[in-house]
Coordinates of C-alpha atoms and ligand atoms in Angstrom, one line a residue:
M1091 CA 21.5 34.4 5.9
Y1092 CA 22.4 32.3 2.6
K1093 CA 20.2 29.7 0.6
S1094 CA 22.8 26.5 0.5
H1095 CA 23.2 24.4 -2.0
N1096 CA 19.5 22.2 -1.0
S1097 CA 17.8 25.9 -0.4
K1098 CA 17.9 24.8 3.1
V1099 CA 18.5 28.4 5.5
I1100 CA 22.0 28.5 7.0
T1101 CA 23.8 31.6 8.5
R1102 CA 27.2 33.3 8.4
K1103 CA 26.6 34.8 11.3
K1104 CA 29.2 33.7 14.3
N1105 CA 26.4 34.0 16.6
L1106 CA 23.6 31.7 16.4
I1107 CA 21.5 32.6 19.9
K1108 CA 18.8 32.9 17.9
I1109 CA 18.6 30.2 16.0
L1110 CA 19.3 28.3 18.8
R1111 CA 16.5 29.8 20.7
R1112 CA 14.4 28.8 17.8
E1113 CA 15.3 25.3 17.4
L1114 CA 15.3 23.9 20.9
P1115 CA 11.9 23.9 23.3
G1116 CA 12.2 26.7 26.2
H1117 CA 13.0 24.3 29.0
I1118 CA 15.7 22.7 27.3
F1119 CA 16.8 26.0 25.8
R1120 CA 17.0 27.1 29.9
N1121 CA 19.0 24.1 30.8
I1122 CA 21.1 24.2 28.2
R1123 CA 22.3 28.2 29.9
M1124 CA 21.5 26.8 33.0
I1125 CA 25.1 23.9 32.1
G1126 CA 26.6 26.7 30.5
Q1127 CA 26.5 29.1 33.6
L1128 CA 27.3 26.0 35.9
A1129 CA 30.5 25.4 33.5
D1130 CA 31.8 29.2 33.9
E1131 CA 31.4 28.7 38.5
E1132 CA 34.1 26.0 37.6
G1133 CA 35.9 27.6 34.4
F1134 CA 35.3 25.3 32.3
S1135 CA 34.6 26.2 28.6
A1136 CA 31.2 24.1 27.6
Y1137 CA 30.3 23.4 23.9
I1138 CA 27.1 22.1 22.5
V1139 CA 29.1 19.5 18.8
G1140 CA 28.5 17.4 16.3
G1141 CA 25.4 16.5 14.3
F1142 CA 22.6 18.4 16.2
V1143 CA 25.1 22.0 15.1
R1144 CA 25.2 20.7 11.9
D1145 CA 21.7 20.1 11.2
M1146 CA 20.1 23.3 13.0
L1147 CA 22.5 25.1 10.8
L1148 CA 20.6 23.1 7.8
G1149 CA 17.3 23.6 9.2
R1150 CA 16.5 19.5 10.4
A1151 CA 14.9 18.7 13.4
N1152 CA 17.4 17.0 15.6
L1153 CA 17.4 17.1 19.7
D1154 CA 20.4 14.8 19.9
L1155 CA 22.6 16.9 22.4
D1156 CA 26.5 16.3 22.9
I1157 CA 28.0 18.8 24.9
V1158 CA 31.8 18.5 25.4
I1159 CA 33.1 20.1 28.2
E1160 CA 37.0 21.3 28.7
G1161 CA 37.5 20.5 32.2
D1162 CA 36.6 18.6 35.0
L1163 CA 32.9 16.7 33.4
F1164 CA 32.4 14.6 36.3
R1165 CA 32.5 17.7 38.7
L1166 CA 30.4 19.3 36.4
I1167 CA 27.6 16.6 36.4
D1168 CA 27.8 16.8 40.2
L1169 CA 27.0 20.5 40.1
L1170 CA 23.7 19.8 37.6
A1171 CA 22.7 17.3 39.4
K1172 CA 22.8 18.8 42.7
K1173 CA 21.3 22.3 40.8
V1174 CA 18.2 20.0 39.1
N1175 CA 16.2 16.8 38.9
V1176 CA 18.3 14.3 36.6
S1177 CA 19.3 10.9 36.8
V1178 CA 22.9 10.6 35.9
V1179 CA 25.2 7.5 34.4
R1180 CA 28.4 8.2 35.1
H1181 CA 31.5 6.3 32.3
R1182 CA 34.5 7.7 34.3
G1183 CA 36.4 5.1 32.1
F1184 CA 35.5 7.0 28.8
G1185 CA 35.2 10.7 30.3
T1186 CA 31.6 10.4 29.2
A1187 CA 28.7 10.7 31.4
T1188 CA 24.8 11.1 30.1
A1189 CA 22.4 13.1 32.0
I1190 CA 18.3 12.4 31.9
F1191 CA 16.2 15.0 33.1
A1192 CA 12.9 14.4 34.2
D1193 CA 10.9 14.5 31.4
G1194 CA 12.9 11.9 30.3
F1195 CA 15.2 14.1 28.0
K1196 CA 18.7 13.0 27.5
I1197 CA 21.6 15.2 27.0
D1198 CA 25.1 13.5 26.1
F1199 CA 28.0 14.7 27.7
A1200 CA 32.1 14.5 27.2
T1201 CA 35.2 16.0 28.2
A1202 CA 37.3 17.1 25.2
R1203 CA 39.6 14.1 23.6
K1204 CA 42.5 13.7 21.9
E1205 CA 43.0 10.3 19.7
S1206 CA 45.7 8.4 18.6
Y1207 CA 45.6 5.1 16.6
S1208 CA 48.1 2.6 17.0
H1209 CA 47.8 1.0 13.8
P1210 CA 45.2 1.8 11.2
A1211 CA 41.5 0.5 11.0
A1212 CA 42.4 0.2 14.9
L1213 CA 39.7 1.7 17.5
P1214 CA 41.2 5.0 18.6
G1215 CA 43.2 5.6 21.7
I1216 CA 42.2 8.6 23.6
S1217 CA 43.6 10.8 26.3
F1218 CA 42.2 14.4 27.6
G1219 CA 42.7 17.4 25.1
S1220 CA 41.0 21.0 24.3
I1221 CA 37.9 21.9 22.3
E1222 CA 40.1 22.1 19.2
D1223 CA 41.8 18.5 19.9
D1224 CA 38.5 17.2 20.0
L1225 CA 37.1 18.8 16.5
S1226 CA 40.4 17.9 15.0
R1227 CA 39.5 14.2 15.4
R1228 CA 36.0 13.9 14.1
D1229 CA 35.1 12.7 10.6
F1230 CA 33.9 15.7 8.3
T1231 CA 33.7 19.2 8.8
I1232 CA 30.3 19.5 8.5
N1233 CA 30.4 17.2 11.8
T1234 CA 33.0 19.4 13.9
L1235 CA 30.8 22.7 13.6
A1236 CA 30.8 23.7 17.4
L1237 CA 28.5 25.9 19.6
Q1238 CA 29.5 27.8 23.2
I1239 CA 27.2 27.6 25.8
N1240 CA 29.1 29.6 28.9
K1241 CA 27.5 32.8 28.9
H1242 CA 30.2 35.3 27.9
N1243 CA 29.9 33.5 25.0
F1244 CA 26.3 32.0 24.7
G1245 CA 25.6 31.0 21.1
R1246 CA 28.9 31.3 19.6
L1247 CA 30.1 29.5 16.3
L1248 CA 33.5 27.6 16.7
D1249 CA 34.3 27.0 13.1
L1250 CA 38.2 25.5 12.8
F1251 CA 37.2 23.8 9.1
A1252 CA 35.6 25.9 7.4
G1253 CA 32.7 23.5 8.2
A1254 CA 29.7 26.0 7.8
D1255 CA 30.7 26.9 4.0
D1256 CA 30.8 23.2 3.1
L1257 CA 27.4 23.2 4.7
L1258 CA 26.5 25.7 2.4
Q1259 CA 27.9 24.1 -0.3
G1260 CA 27.0 20.7 -0.1
V1261 CA 30.6 19.0 0.4
V1262 CA 31.3 16.6 2.4
R1263 CA 35.1 16.6 3.1
V1264 CA 37.9 15.0 5.2
L1265 CA 40.1 16.8 7.7
H1266 CA 43.3 15.5 6.6
N1267 CA 44.6 12.7 4.2
A1268 CA 44.9 9.7 6.3
S1269 CA 41.2 9.5 7.6
F1270 CA 40.1 6.9 5.9
I1271 CA 43.5 4.9 7.1
D1272 CA 43.3 5.7 10.2
D1273 CA 38.9 4.6 10.0
P1274 CA 37.9 3.3 7.1
T1275 CA 34.2 3.0 9.0
R1276 CA 34.3 6.6 7.4
I1277 CA 34.1 6.0 3.8
F1278 CA 30.3 4.6 5.0
R1279 CA 29.9 7.5 7.0
A1280 CA 30.4 9.7 4.1
I1281 CA 28.1 8.2 1.6
R1282 CA 25.5 8.2 4.1
F1283 CA 25.5 12.0 5.1
E1284 CA 26.6 12.6 1.2
Q1285 CA 23.1 11.0 0.2
R1286 CA 21.0 11.8 3.5
F1287 CA 21.7 15.5 2.5
D1288 CA 21.9 15.2 -1.1
F1289 CA 25.8 16.6 -0.7
N1290 CA 28.5 15.4 -3.0
I1291 CA 31.5 14.0 -1.6
E1292 CA 34.6 16.8 -2.5
K1293 CA 37.0 15.5 -5.1
N1294 CA 39.9 15.0 -2.7
T1295 CA 38.0 13.1 -0.4
E1296 CA 36.5 10.7 -3.3
R1297 CA 40.0 10.4 -3.9
L1298 CA 41.2 9.0 -0.3
I1299 CA 38.1 6.8 -0.3
R1300 CA 39.3 4.9 -3.8
A1301 CA 42.7 5.0 -2.4
A1302 CA 42.0 3.5 0.9
L1303 CA 40.1 1.1 -0.9
K1304 CA 42.8 -0.2 -3.2
Q1305 CA 44.6 -0.7 0.1
N1306 CA 41.9 -2.9 1.0
M1307 CA 41.0 -1.2 4.1
L1308 CA 37.9 -2.8 4.7
R1309 CA 39.3 -5.8 5.0
Q1310 CA 41.4 -4.5 7.9
L1311 CA 37.6 -3.4 9.4
S1312 CA 36.0 -6.3 11.9
K1313 CA 33.0 -7.8 10.7
F1314 CA 31.0 -6.5 13.3
R1315 CA 32.2 -2.8 12.7
I1316 CA 31.0 -2.9 8.8
G1317 CA 27.6 -4.5 10.3
D1318 CA 26.9 -1.4 12.0
E1319 CA 27.7 0.6 9.5
I1320 CA 26.1 -1.0 7.3
I1321 CA 22.5 -1.3 9.1
L1322 CA 23.2 2.7 9.8
I1323 CA 22.3 3.1 6.0
L1324 CA 19.8 0.9 6.1
K1325 CA 18.1 3.2 8.9
E1326 CA 18.4 6.2 6.5
D1327 CA 15.1 7.5 5.1
E1328 CA 16.8 5.9 1.6
P1329 CA 19.0 3.8 1.9
V1330 CA 18.8 2.3 -1.1
K1331 CA 20.7 5.4 -2.7
S1332 CA 23.8 4.8 0.0
L1333 CA 23.4 0.9 -1.0
L1334 CA 23.3 2.6 -4.9
R1335 CA 26.7 4.8 -4.5
I1336 CA 29.0 2.3 -2.4
N1337 CA 28.1 -0.1 -4.7
K1338 CA 30.2 2.1 -7.5
V1339 CA 32.6 3.2 -5.5
C1340 CA 33.4 0.1 -3.9
G1341 CA 32.5 -2.4 -6.8
S1342 CA 30.5 -4.4 -5.2
L1343 CA 28.6 -5.4 -2.2
K1344 CA 30.7 -8.6 -1.4
F1345 CA 32.6 -7.0 1.2
I1346 CA 29.4 -7.6 3.4
H1347 CA 29.5 -11.5 2.0
P1348 CA 30.7 -13.1 -1.3
A1349 CA 27.1 -14.0 -2.4
I1350 CA 25.2 -11.0 -2.8
K1351 CA 24.8 -10.2 -5.9
F1352 CA 24.1 -6.4 -5.9
D1353 CA 21.7 -6.7 -10.1
K1354 CA 19.7 -5.5 -11.4
A1355 CA 16.6 -7.7 -10.0
L1356 CA 17.8 -6.8 -6.4
V1357 CA 18.0 -2.7 -6.8
G1358 CA 14.5 -3.2 -8.0
Q1359 CA 13.1 -5.4 -5.2
L1360 CA 15.1 -3.0 -2.8
K1361 CA 13.7 -0.2 -4.8
S1362 CA 9.7 -1.8 -4.5
A1363 CA 9.7 -2.4 -1.0
Y1364 CA 10.9 1.6 -0.3
R1365 CA 7.5 2.2 -1.7
I1366 CA 6.0 -0.9 0.2
I1367 CA 7.3 1.0 3.2
Q1368 CA 6.5 4.3 2.3
T1369 CA 3.0 3.4 1.6
F1370 CA 3.1 1.2 4.6
Q1371 CA 4.3 4.0 7.0
K1372 CA 1.9 6.2 5.5
T1373 CA -1.2 3.6 5.6
Y1374 CA -0.7 1.7 9.4
T1375 CA 0.5 4.6 11.7
D1376 CA 0.0 2.3 14.9
K1377 CA 1.9 -0.6 13.3
P1378 CA 5.5 0.2 13.6
L1379 CA 7.6 -1.4 11.0
D1380 CA 11.4 -1.3 11.5
S1381 CA 12.5 -0.8 7.8
W1382 CA 16.3 -2.0 7.9
L1383 CA 15.5 -4.7 9.0
V1384 CA 13.2 -5.4 5.3
Y1385 CA 16.1 -4.1 3.7
L1386 CA 18.3 -6.3 5.6
S1387 CA 16.2 -9.6 4.6
I1388 CA 16.5 -8.4 0.9
L1389 CA 20.0 -8.3 0.9
L1390 CA 20.7 -11.3 2.6
S1391 CA 17.8 -13.5 0.5
A1392 CA 20.6 -14.7 -1.6
L1393 CA 22.5 -16.4 1.3
G1394 CA 22.0 -20.2 2.4
S1395 CA 21.4 -20.2 6.2
D1396 CA 24.3 -21.2 7.8
S1397 CA 25.6 -17.6 5.9
T1398 CA 22.6 -15.4 7.2
D1399 CA 23.2 -17.0 10.3
K1400 CA 26.9 -16.0 10.5
I1401 CA 25.6 -12.7 8.8
C1402 CA 23.1 -12.0 11.6
R1403 CA 25.9 -12.7 14.7
R1404 CA 28.2 -10.3 12.8
F1405 CA 25.5 -7.6 13.1
C1406 CA 24.8 -8.3 16.1
L1407 CA 20.9 -8.8 16.0
V1408 CA 18.4 -9.7 18.6
K1409 CA 16.9 -13.2 18.5
K1410 CA 13.7 -11.6 17.4
D1411 CA 15.3 -10.0 14.8
I1412 CA 17.2 -13.5 13.8
K1413 CA 13.9 -15.1 13.6
K1414 CA 12.1 -12.6 11.1
I1415 CA 14.8 -13.0 9.1
N1416 CA 14.8 -16.4 9.3
T1417 CA 11.0 -17.4 8.9
L1418 CA 11.2 -15.6 5.5
K1419 CA 14.3 -17.4 4.2
N1420 CA 12.2 -20.6 4.9
R1421 CA 8.6 -19.9 3.8
A1422 CA 8.8 -16.0 2.1
K1423 CA 9.1 -17.7 -1.8
E1424 CA 6.6 -20.6 -1.4
V1425 CA 3.4 -18.1 0.3
A1426 CA 4.2 -15.5 -2.5
R1427 CA 4.5 -17.7 -5.4
A1428 CA 1.0 -19.6 -3.8
L1429 CA -0.4 -16.4 -3.0
S1430 CA -0.3 -15.5 -6.8
K1431 CA -0.9 -18.2 -8.3
D1432 CA -3.9 -20.1 -6.3
I1433 CA -6.5 -18.5 -7.2
N1434 CA -8.9 -21.1 -4.8
L1435 CA -8.0 -19.6 -1.5
S1436 CA -9.9 -19.9 1.6
Y1437 CA -9.5 -16.7 4.0
V1438 CA -8.9 -19.2 6.3
Q1439 CA -5.7 -20.3 3.9
V1440 CA -4.4 -16.6 3.6
Y1441 CA -4.5 -16.2 7.4
K1442 CA -2.4 -19.8 7.8
M1443 CA 0.1 -18.6 5.1
L1444 CA 0.8 -15.2 6.1
K1445 CA 0.6 -15.4 10.5
P1446 CA 3.7 -16.1 10.5
F1447 CA 4.8 -13.3 9.2
S1448 CA 6.2 -10.2 10.6
Y1449 CA 5.4 -6.9 8.9
E1450 CA 8.8 -6.4 8.2
G1451 CA 8.4 -9.8 6.7
L1452 CA 4.6 -8.9 4.8
A1453 CA 6.9 -6.0 3.0
V1454 CA 9.0 -8.3 1.9
I1455 CA 6.7 -10.7 0.2
L1456 CA 5.0 -7.7 -1.0
S1457 CA 8.2 -6.5 -2.7
M1458 CA 8.7 -10.0 -3.8
T1459 CA 5.7 -10.1 -6.1
E1460 CA 4.1 -8.2 -9.2
S1461 CA 1.1 -9.8 -8.4
P1462 CA -2.0 -7.9 -7.8
L1463 CA -4.4 -10.8 -7.0
A1464 CA -1.2 -11.7 -3.5
K1465 CA -1.0 -7.6 -3.3
R1466 CA -5.0 -7.5 -2.9
R1467 CA -4.6 -10.5 -0.2
I1468 CA -1.4 -9.6 2.1
N1469 CA -3.5 -6.6 2.2
L1470 CA -6.4 -7.9 3.2
F1471 CA -4.7 -9.8 6.3
I1472 CA -3.3 -7.0 7.3
K1473 CA -6.2 -5.0 7.2
K1474 CA -8.6 -7.4 8.1
L1475 CA -7.9 -10.9 8.9
S1476 CA -4.8 -10.8 11.4
K1477 CA -7.3 -8.2 13.1
I1478 CA -10.2 -10.8 13.9
K1479 CA -10.2 -11.9 17.6
I1480 CA -12.7 -14.6 19.3
T1481 CA -14.4 -13.7 22.5
L1482 CA -14.1 -16.8 23.9
S1483 CA -11.8 -17.3 26.6
G1484 CA -10.1 -20.1 28.2
Q1485 CA -13.1 -19.5 31.3
D1486 CA -15.6 -20.3 28.5
L1487 CA -14.4 -24.0 27.9
K1488 CA -14.0 -24.8 31.5
K1489 CA -17.3 -24.0 32.0
L1490 CA -18.2 -26.7 29.3
N1491 CA -16.6 -29.0 31.2
L1492 CA -14.0 -29.4 28.6
K1493 CA -10.9 -30.2 30.4
P1494 CA -8.0 -27.4 31.0
G1495 CA -4.7 -28.3 28.9
P1496 CA -2.8 -28.0 26.0
G1497 CA -6.1 -29.0 23.8
Y1498 CA -7.9 -25.0 24.8
R1499 CA -5.2 -23.8 22.7
K1500 CA -6.2 -25.9 19.6
I1501 CA -9.8 -25.6 20.3
L1502 CA -9.5 -21.7 20.3
E1503 CA -7.2 -21.6 17.1
E1504 CA -10.1 -23.7 15.2
T1505 CA -12.5 -21.2 16.3
L1506 CA -10.7 -18.4 15.4
R1507 CA -10.3 -20.2 12.1
A1508 CA -14.0 -20.7 11.4
K1509 CA -14.9 -17.1 12.3
I1510 CA -12.1 -15.5 10.0
S1511 CA -14.1 -18.0 7.6
G1512 CA -17.4 -16.3 8.2
K1513 CA -19.3 -19.0 10.0
L1514 CA -19.5 -17.2 13.3
N1515 CA -21.0 -13.5 14.4
S1516 CA -21.4 -13.4 18.1
K1517 CA -20.4 -14.9 21.2
S1518 CA -23.2 -17.4 21.1
D1519 CA -22.2 -19.2 18.0
E1520 CA -18.8 -19.8 18.8
L1521 CA -19.9 -21.5 22.1
R1522 CA -22.3 -23.5 19.5
F1523 CA -19.4 -24.4 17.5
V1524 CA -17.2 -25.4 20.1
K1525 CA -19.9 -27.1 22.0
E1526 CA -21.0 -29.1 18.5
R1527 CA -17.3 -29.5 17.1
F1528 CA -15.6 -30.7 20.5
K1529 CA -18.3 -32.6 22.8
Ligands
LIG2205 P1 23.4 11.3 12.9 O1 22.7 12.1 12.5 O2 23.7 10.2 11.9 O3 23.1 10.8 14.3 P2 25.7 12.3 13.8 O4 26.8 13.5 13.3 O5 25.5 13.1 15.3 O6 25.0 12.4 12.9 P3 27.4 10.3 15.1 O7 27.5 8.6 14.7 O8 26.4 10.3 16.3 O9 27.0 11.5 14.6 O10 28.5 10.8 15.9 C1 28.1 12.4 16.7 C2 29.6 12.5 16.1 O11 30.9 11.9 16.5 C3 29.9 13.0 14.7 O12 29.1 14.4 14.3 C4 31.2 13.3 14.6 O13 31.8 14.3 14.8 C5 31.7 12.6 15.6 N1 32.3 10.5 14.7 C6 31.3 10.1 14.9 N2 31.7 8.9 14.4 C7 33.2 8.9 14.1 C8 34.2 8.3 12.9 N3 34.0 7.4 12.8 N4 35.5 9.5 12.8 C9 34.9 10.8 13.2 N5 34.1 11.1 13.7 C10 33.4 10.8 14.4

């Protein structure tokens, strides 16, 4: 065993059965063995590939299993479905399948494939090939490691491109010099892996990135593919590091949109958002927060609404997320200012101001202000005001002989506000309030 540069334990051993047994829950390990044996019966070779093997060697938890089959994948999948209780999704045209086990655990399968590019930056053409072909089409040496699961070679590491050495040295290295021309999204992938693992992009690889950028390869990429890569980066634990690196390598972030000025103020706000997200996730473990949406909203904050809409479509955001971004665009500045400047705001006013925002929106507003008063108010809203509920229901209003209809919502909202302002402590207080106010 050796210590890699970032002190994770990795191994030079050629058989990783022990590590595999340690990393995988017992029932998954047994399923993998069984899949290897099914492959043996048909004379196929089977390998776990890619991110799982890389992360296993780095001692990082990862249960995203990708298995590559040299042989007829769909025959193997049929055998698997006969043997155990799995539901299977087959994509025959792509030569891939997903098996979902009874406990929900998922394994992705693919037939070993060969790739060809009709022109630079195009999506590749695919044909079936050997495991060597399959590993040769991959992006970086650290992602080319494969672990055989056939019975006789169970746990054997296949390392065609010295990927284990690069893991050990902490290096992101392409397999060939045309890699970024074939697929410029790899520029972002290289930076994402480099920053995630605290590695370095190897010198020649960095030179190739700069050469591809000089040839304007990013322009050849569809905006959708750029969007996918940027979102993947924003989903990392520390995306600001990667954005800084991209800005350095590419000279700006204008390839996302010309109005994005990645200056000190924007970086400062993104860093502040990082700290806010950390605290939020530790404090409010029950409130899920899409941190990438916080960063994206901040990145897009200088854009007008038309440009924002365009980017949201290019990034294929769902309606709910577009709405969160637009609410921020329309109201965040004014709300942040009022929360920090207006010392006389009542609880109800704070509630009314912050209610339209998602948690992501609240995190963005927090990142916009240094004011302790505004921060206190936002935290008060999250911890207390947003949780206050009234006990009255529509049924209660009916019993009071109030005419059912859209007016009910208004009555309940007003009752809620009265409760937030501290006037109502019990259900009978609420009933009295409604009787007096709406009779
Ligand atoms: P992550 O931990 O981010 O999921 P991963 O390595 O599993 O990392 P995926 O994007 O799921 O990354 O890709 C799975 C594998 O497919 C990678 O390990 C890599 O070998 C290969 N791959 C993905 N994208 C590319 C690409 N653009 N060019 C070449 N190979 C790629």
